[in-house]
Short mmCIF file of N, CA and C in Angstrom, two decimals:
data_model
loop_
_atom_site.label_atom_id
_atom_site.label_comp_id
_atom_site.label_asym_id
_atom_site.label_seq_id
_atom_site.Cartn_x
_atom_site.Cartn_y
_atom_site.Cartn_z
N UNK T 1 12.84 15.36 9.63
CA UNK T 1 13.17 14.82 8.09
C UNK T 1 11.87 15.46 7.28
N UNK T 2 12.32 16.21 6.12
CA UNK T 2 11.40 16.71 5.22
C UNK T 2 11.03 15.80 4.21
N UNK T 3 9.74 15.41 4.03
CA UNK T 3 9.36 14.55 2.80
C UNK T 3 8.02 15.27 2.10
N UNK T 4 7.76 14.82 0.87
CA UNK T 4 6.65 14.97 0.01
C UNK T 4 6.00 13.69 -0.09
N UNK T 5 4.73 13.62 0.18
CA UNK T 5 3.91 12.29 0.05
C UNK T 5 3.00 12.29 -1.08
N UNK T 6 3.20 11.43 -2.08
CA UNK T 6 2.40 11.46 -3.28
C UNK T 6 1.09 10.86 -2.83
N UNK T 7 0.12 11.43 -3.66
CA UNK T 7 -1.31 11.11 -3.32
C UNK T 7 -1.76 9.61 -3.13
N UNK T 8 -1.07 8.68 -3.87
CA UNK T 8 -1.50 7.32 -3.85
C UNK T 8 -1.05 6.76 -2.34
N UNK T 9 -0.04 7.39 -1.77
CA UNK T 9 0.40 6.96 -0.49
C UNK T 9 -0.53 7.53 0.60
N UNK T 10 -0.98 8.79 0.50
CA UNK T 10 -1.97 9.36 1.40
C UNK T 10 -3.37 8.61 1.35
N UNK T 11 -3.81 8.33 0.16
CA UNK T 11 -5.04 7.70 -0.09
C UNK T 11 -4.91 6.25 0.66
N UNK T 12 -3.88 5.63 0.30
CA UNK T 12 -3.63 4.22 0.81
C UNK T 12 -3.59 4.34 2.30
N UNK T 13 -2.97 5.19 2.85
CA UNK T 13 -2.80 5.40 4.23
C UNK T 13 -4.19 5.69 5.05
N UNK T 14 -5.05 6.51 4.37
CA UNK T 14 -6.28 6.84 4.95
C UNK T 14 -7.35 5.80 4.79
N UNK T 15 -7.20 5.14 3.74
CA UNK T 15 -8.33 4.12 3.49
C UNK T 15 -7.89 2.76 3.80
N UNK T 16 -6.70 2.34 3.67
CA UNK T 16 -6.38 0.89 3.67
C UNK T 16 -5.33 0.56 4.76
N UNK T 17 -4.37 1.27 5.02
CA UNK T 17 -3.41 0.84 6.15
C UNK T 17 -1.97 0.42 5.57
N UNK T 18 -1.42 -0.50 6.16
CA UNK T 18 -0.10 -0.95 5.73
C UNK T 18 1.02 0.16 5.97
N UNK T 19 2.16 0.13 5.27
CA UNK T 19 3.16 1.06 5.28
C UNK T 19 2.73 2.51 4.93
N UNK T 20 1.68 2.75 4.07
CA UNK T 20 1.24 4.04 3.88
C UNK T 20 0.49 4.62 5.13
N UNK T 21 -0.14 3.75 5.82
CA UNK T 21 -0.79 4.20 7.14
C UNK T 21 0.45 4.58 8.14
N UNK T 22 1.37 3.89 8.26
CA UNK T 22 2.56 4.22 9.15
C UNK T 22 3.02 5.56 8.90
N UNK T 23 3.15 5.87 7.59
CA UNK T 23 3.66 7.20 7.14
C UNK T 23 2.63 8.30 7.41
N UNK T 24 1.52 8.08 7.01
CA UNK T 24 0.44 9.11 7.44
C UNK T 24 0.32 9.36 9.03
N UNK T 25 0.42 8.27 9.75
CA UNK T 25 0.38 8.41 11.18
C UNK T 25 1.63 9.24 11.77
N UNK T 26 2.79 8.86 11.13
CA UNK T 26 4.01 9.59 11.45
C UNK T 26 3.89 11.04 11.15
N UNK T 27 3.32 11.41 10.04
CA UNK T 27 3.08 12.71 9.60
C UNK T 27 2.13 13.50 10.58
N UNK T 28 1.04 12.82 10.95
CA UNK T 28 -0.05 13.35 11.73
C UNK T 28 0.54 13.59 13.17
N UNK T 29 1.42 12.89 13.68
CA UNK T 29 2.00 12.89 15.06
C UNK T 29 3.10 13.78 15.05
N UNK T 30 3.60 14.42 13.73
CA UNK T 30 4.71 15.19 13.88
C UNK T 30 6.16 14.61 13.79
N UNK T 31 6.11 13.36 13.72
CA UNK T 31 7.61 12.61 13.70
C UNK T 31 8.20 12.94 12.46
N UNK T 32 7.45 13.02 11.42
CA UNK T 32 8.08 13.46 9.92
C UNK T 32 7.33 14.72 9.49
N UNK T 33 8.14 15.62 8.99
CA UNK T 33 7.70 16.82 8.27
C UNK T 33 7.23 16.55 6.85
N UNK T 34 6.07 16.65 6.66
CA UNK T 34 5.57 16.53 5.26
C UNK T 34 5.15 17.76 4.64
N UNK T 35 5.62 18.08 3.47
CA UNK T 35 5.17 19.29 2.67
C UNK T 35 4.34 19.09 1.44
N UNK T 36 3.47 20.14 1.24
CA UNK T 36 2.64 19.99 0.14
C UNK T 36 2.35 21.42 -0.40
N UNK T 37 1.70 21.41 -1.47
CA UNK T 37 1.29 22.84 -2.11
C UNK T 37 -0.25 22.65 -1.99
N UNK T 38 -0.96 23.79 -2.29
CA UNK T 38 -2.38 23.95 -2.21
C UNK T 38 -2.75 22.90 -3.55
N UNK T 39 -2.17 22.90 -4.49
CA UNK T 39 -2.47 21.93 -5.62
C UNK T 39 -2.45 20.48 -5.20
N UNK T 40 -1.40 20.18 -4.50
CA UNK T 40 -1.30 18.83 -3.98
C UNK T 40 -2.52 18.58 -3.02
N UNK T 41 -2.71 19.29 -2.10
CA UNK T 41 -3.85 19.13 -1.26
C UNK T 41 -5.09 19.03 -1.90
N UNK T 42 -5.36 19.80 -2.89
CA UNK T 42 -6.60 19.87 -3.73
C UNK T 42 -6.65 18.36 -4.45
N UNK T 43 -5.54 17.80 -4.81
CA UNK T 43 -5.68 16.47 -5.41
C UNK T 43 -6.03 15.46 -4.39
N UNK T 44 -5.26 15.64 -3.22
CA UNK T 44 -5.58 14.64 -2.02
C UNK T 44 -7.19 14.66 -1.82
N UNK T 45 -7.60 15.98 -1.61
CA UNK T 45 -9.21 15.96 -1.14
C UNK T 45 -10.17 15.57 -2.30
N UNK T 46 -9.78 15.93 -3.53
CA UNK T 46 -10.58 15.47 -4.66
C UNK T 46 -10.73 13.94 -4.76
N UNK T 47 -9.62 13.22 -4.63
CA UNK T 47 -9.60 11.76 -4.73
C UNK T 47 -10.28 11.29 -3.43
N UNK T 48 -10.05 11.66 -2.28
CA UNK T 48 -10.82 11.29 -1.10
C UNK T 48 -12.18 11.40 -1.22
N UNK T 49 -12.68 12.58 -1.69
CA UNK T 49 -14.10 12.82 -1.99
C UNK T 49 -14.79 11.74 -2.98
N UNK T 50 -14.04 11.67 -4.05
CA UNK T 50 -14.46 10.70 -5.01
C UNK T 50 -14.51 9.28 -4.52
N UNK T 51 -13.60 8.90 -3.59
CA UNK T 51 -13.62 7.48 -3.00
C UNK T 51 -14.76 7.41 -2.02
N UNK T 52 -15.03 8.36 -1.33
CA UNK T 52 -16.14 8.31 -0.31
C UNK T 52 -17.43 8.12 -1.12
N UNK T 53 -17.56 8.98 -2.28
CA UNK T 53 -18.83 9.03 -3.08
C UNK T 53 -19.08 7.56 -3.57
N UNK T 54 -17.97 7.07 -4.13
CA UNK T 54 -17.98 5.66 -4.60
C UNK T 54 -18.07 4.52 -3.57
N UNK T 55 -17.86 4.83 -2.42
CA UNK T 55 -17.85 3.92 -1.21
C UNK T 55 -16.72 2.78 -1.45
N UNK T 56 -15.49 3.35 -1.73
CA UNK T 56 -14.40 2.49 -1.97
C UNK T 56 -13.54 2.60 -0.70
N UNK T 57 -13.44 1.64 0.04
CA UNK T 57 -12.71 1.64 1.32
C UNK T 57 -13.30 2.26 2.38
N UNK T 58 -12.93 2.16 3.60
CA UNK T 58 -13.33 2.86 4.87
C UNK T 58 -12.41 3.91 5.22
N UNK T 59 -12.88 5.16 5.15
CA UNK T 59 -11.96 6.23 5.69
C UNK T 59 -11.62 6.27 7.15
N UNK T 60 -10.33 6.47 7.38
CA UNK T 60 -10.02 6.60 8.78
C UNK T 60 -9.94 8.07 9.21
N UNK T 61 -11.39 8.50 9.70
CA UNK T 61 -11.53 9.92 10.02
C UNK T 61 -10.58 10.47 11.19
N UNK T 62 -10.23 9.52 11.96
CA UNK T 62 -9.46 10.01 13.02
C UNK T 62 -8.00 10.42 12.65
N UNK T 63 -7.60 10.08 11.47
CA UNK T 63 -6.39 10.58 11.02
C UNK T 63 -6.32 11.58 9.96
N UNK T 64 -7.55 11.66 9.30
CA UNK T 64 -7.52 12.82 8.10
C UNK T 64 -7.23 14.17 8.50
N UNK T 65 -7.98 14.61 9.59
CA UNK T 65 -7.93 15.93 10.03
C UNK T 65 -6.34 16.32 10.77
N UNK T 66 -5.96 15.31 11.62
CA UNK T 66 -4.50 15.61 12.05
C UNK T 66 -3.44 15.59 10.95
N UNK T 67 -3.78 14.74 9.91
CA UNK T 67 -2.71 14.77 8.79
C UNK T 67 -2.74 15.92 8.15
N UNK T 68 -3.82 16.63 7.76
CA UNK T 68 -3.86 17.83 6.93
C UNK T 68 -3.28 19.04 7.88
N UNK T 69 -3.59 18.97 9.16
CA UNK T 69 -3.23 19.93 10.09
C UNK T 69 -1.65 20.00 10.23
N UNK T 70 -1.26 18.71 10.22
CA UNK T 70 0.36 18.61 10.50
C UNK T 70 1.10 19.07 9.15
N UNK T 71 0.43 18.91 7.91
CA UNK T 71 1.28 19.18 6.63
C UNK T 71 1.52 20.61 6.65
N UNK T 72 2.78 20.75 6.13
CA UNK T 72 3.38 22.25 5.90
C UNK T 72 3.04 22.62 4.48
N UNK T 73 2.15 23.46 4.28
CA UNK T 73 1.74 24.13 2.85
C UNK T 73 2.80 25.15 2.46
N UNK T 74 3.22 24.95 1.28
CA UNK T 74 4.19 26.01 0.74
C UNK T 74 3.76 26.42 -0.65
N UNK T 75 4.25 27.52 -1.03
CA UNK T 75 4.18 27.96 -2.45
C UNK T 75 5.31 27.50 -3.24
N UNK T 76 5.22 26.94 -4.43
CA UNK T 76 6.49 26.67 -5.21
C UNK T 76 6.72 27.70 -6.28
N UNK T 77 8.03 27.90 -6.53
CA UNK T 77 8.45 28.87 -7.61
C UNK T 77 9.12 28.14 -8.77
N UNK T 78 9.47 26.91 -8.34
CA UNK T 78 10.13 25.98 -9.35
C UNK T 78 9.28 25.45 -10.34
N UNK T 79 9.81 25.43 -11.61
CA UNK T 79 8.98 24.71 -12.71
C UNK T 79 9.86 23.54 -13.15
N UNK T 80 9.35 22.46 -13.07
CA UNK T 80 10.17 21.19 -13.44
C UNK T 80 9.33 20.45 -14.47
N UNK T 81 10.12 19.88 -15.49
CA UNK T 81 9.40 19.09 -16.41
C UNK T 81 10.29 17.72 -16.68
N UNK T 82 10.17 16.81 -15.73
CA UNK T 82 10.92 15.47 -15.96
C UNK T 82 10.13 14.28 -15.99
N UNK T 83 8.88 14.36 -15.43
CA UNK T 83 8.04 13.14 -15.27
C UNK T 83 7.38 12.94 -16.65
N UNK T 84 7.23 11.45 -16.80
CA UNK T 84 6.42 10.99 -17.99
C UNK T 84 4.98 11.61 -17.92
N UNK T 85 4.50 11.60 -16.67
CA UNK T 85 3.11 12.23 -16.45
C UNK T 85 3.35 13.51 -15.86
N UNK T 86 3.24 14.64 -16.74
CA UNK T 86 3.28 16.05 -16.34
C UNK T 86 2.78 16.47 -15.11
N UNK T 87 1.48 15.77 -14.69
CA UNK T 87 0.72 16.10 -13.53
C UNK T 87 1.58 15.71 -12.22
N UNK T 88 2.59 14.87 -12.36
CA UNK T 88 3.40 14.48 -11.26
C UNK T 88 4.66 15.36 -11.05
N UNK T 89 4.77 16.30 -11.84
CA UNK T 89 5.93 17.27 -11.71
C UNK T 89 5.72 17.97 -10.41
N UNK T 90 4.41 18.36 -10.14
CA UNK T 90 4.21 19.08 -8.91
C UNK T 90 4.80 18.54 -7.52
N UNK T 91 4.95 17.20 -7.55
CA UNK T 91 5.59 16.54 -6.29
C UNK T 91 7.02 16.96 -6.21
N UNK T 92 7.73 16.82 -7.35
CA UNK T 92 9.16 17.21 -7.49
C UNK T 92 9.46 18.60 -7.21
N UNK T 93 8.56 19.53 -7.72
CA UNK T 93 8.61 20.97 -7.56
C UNK T 93 8.42 21.20 -6.06
N UNK T 94 7.55 20.69 -5.52
CA UNK T 94 7.28 20.86 -4.01
C UNK T 94 8.34 20.39 -3.21
N UNK T 95 8.98 19.24 -3.61
CA UNK T 95 10.17 18.77 -2.79
C UNK T 95 11.45 19.56 -2.82
N UNK T 96 11.60 20.11 -4.20
CA UNK T 96 12.78 21.00 -4.38
C UNK T 96 12.63 22.25 -3.59
N UNK T 97 11.34 22.85 -3.62
CA UNK T 97 11.37 24.06 -2.91
C UNK T 97 11.24 23.87 -1.37
N UNK T 98 10.79 22.74 -0.92
CA UNK T 98 10.75 22.42 0.51
C UNK T 98 12.12 21.98 0.97
N UNK T 99 12.97 21.68 0.12
CA UNK T 99 14.27 21.12 0.40
C UNK T 99 14.12 19.73 1.10
N UNK T 100 13.31 18.96 0.63
CA UNK T 100 12.76 17.60 1.18
C UNK T 100 13.86 16.79 0.86
N UNK T 101 14.01 15.72 1.61
CA UNK T 101 15.03 14.59 1.29
C UNK T 101 14.30 13.46 0.52
N UNK T 102 12.96 13.33 0.64
CA UNK T 102 12.31 12.17 -0.01
C UNK T 102 11.07 12.65 -0.67
N UNK T 103 10.65 11.86 -1.73
CA UNK T 103 9.29 11.86 -2.20
C UNK T 103 8.96 10.45 -1.97
N UNK T 104 7.83 10.25 -1.32
CA UNK T 104 7.30 8.78 -0.95
C UNK T 104 6.10 8.60 -1.91
N UNK T 105 6.35 7.64 -2.77
CA UNK T 105 5.26 7.28 -3.86
C UNK T 105 5.11 5.88 -4.15
N UNK T 106 3.91 5.55 -4.75
CA UNK T 106 3.67 4.32 -5.41
C UNK T 106 3.46 4.44 -6.80
N UNK T 107 3.89 5.40 -7.42
CA UNK T 107 3.58 5.71 -8.83
C UNK T 107 4.92 5.64 -9.56
N UNK T 108 4.78 4.64 -10.40
CA UNK T 108 6.03 4.40 -11.17
C UNK T 108 6.61 5.60 -12.22
N UNK T 109 5.56 6.33 -12.49
CA UNK T 109 6.11 7.71 -13.16
C UNK T 109 7.16 8.46 -12.27
N UNK T 110 7.12 8.48 -11.06
CA UNK T 110 7.95 9.07 -10.16
C UNK T 110 9.08 8.12 -9.73
N UNK T 111 8.66 6.89 -9.40
CA UNK T 111 9.65 6.04 -8.90
C UNK T 111 10.80 5.70 -9.80
N UNK T 112 10.51 5.63 -11.22
CA UNK T 112 11.36 5.48 -12.18
C UNK T 112 12.45 6.52 -12.24
N UNK T 113 12.20 7.66 -11.73
CA UNK T 113 13.13 8.79 -11.80
C UNK T 113 14.21 8.31 -10.71
N UNK T 114 13.75 7.82 -9.58
CA UNK T 114 14.81 7.39 -8.69
C UNK T 114 15.27 8.59 -7.75
N UNK T 115 15.80 9.70 -8.47
CA UNK T 115 16.34 10.68 -7.67
C UNK T 115 16.35 11.96 -8.49
N UNK T 116 16.10 13.05 -7.98
CA UNK T 116 16.26 14.38 -8.58
C UNK T 116 16.79 15.42 -7.56
N UNK T 117 17.84 15.96 -8.11
CA UNK T 117 18.52 17.06 -7.41
C UNK T 117 18.84 16.54 -5.95
N UNK T 118 19.17 15.47 -5.83
CA UNK T 118 19.47 14.94 -4.41
C UNK T 118 18.28 14.43 -3.62
N UNK T 119 17.06 14.62 -4.15
CA UNK T 119 15.97 14.06 -3.52
C UNK T 119 15.65 12.60 -4.02
N UNK T 120 15.66 11.70 -3.04
CA UNK T 120 15.36 10.27 -3.38
C UNK T 120 13.80 10.04 -3.52
N UNK T 121 13.45 9.32 -4.60
CA UNK T 121 12.01 9.03 -4.72
C UNK T 121 11.84 7.44 -4.52
N UNK T 122 11.15 7.19 -3.39
CA UNK T 122 11.10 5.80 -2.81
C UNK T 122 9.80 5.45 -2.53
N UNK T 123 9.52 4.20 -2.22
CA UNK T 123 8.24 3.57 -1.98
C UNK T 123 7.86 3.71 -0.53
N UNK T 124 6.72 3.54 -0.04
CA UNK T 124 6.27 3.55 1.30
C UNK T 124 7.10 2.53 2.02
N UNK T 125 7.15 1.26 1.53
CA UNK T 125 7.93 0.24 2.22
C UNK T 125 9.37 0.59 2.41
N UNK T 126 10.01 1.09 1.43
CA UNK T 126 11.40 1.52 1.60
C UNK T 126 11.48 2.70 2.68
N UNK T 127 10.64 3.56 2.72
CA UNK T 127 10.76 4.66 3.70
C UNK T 127 10.47 3.96 5.11
N UNK T 128 9.41 3.21 5.24
CA UNK T 128 9.22 2.59 6.51
C UNK T 128 10.44 1.74 7.02
N UNK T 129 10.81 0.94 6.03
CA UNK T 129 12.15 0.02 6.31
C UNK T 129 13.26 0.83 6.78
N UNK T 130 13.50 1.98 6.27
CA UNK T 130 14.66 2.89 6.53
C UNK T 130 14.57 3.75 7.81
N UNK T 131 13.20 4.36 8.13
CA UNK T 131 12.94 5.36 8.91
C UNK T 131 11.90 5.15 9.98
N UNK T 132 11.10 4.26 9.74
CA UNK T 132 9.90 4.09 10.79
C UNK T 132 10.01 2.63 11.17
N UNK T 133 11.15 2.23 11.69
CA UNK T 133 11.30 0.85 12.10
C UNK T 133 10.47 0.51 13.32
#
């Protein structure tokens, strides 16, 4: 199953746990195929670095490297402008070009869209309830 994971889910999974951690672990284990672009990976790492500097939460180092190793990095050619927050369009562009089934997010700017071009935009809890039982 192909998914795109929004930054807030990755950060929550690495630092805090819960359903986001289950998703991050599933990606790291290869149970779920997660796609990203270099721009998305840069966003992940920028926020991780910032949180480490501010000492917010404890990073789960044992999952960070396997997570990034397991992610499939693609280049996108699609340009989409549907999000209230234009910075979030990159997740939809990635999902379209990866032919992903889901974008997993905690961001209302994405969640309010609900679906784009057959790609469902759902919360970490919804994804876990449906696929990581």
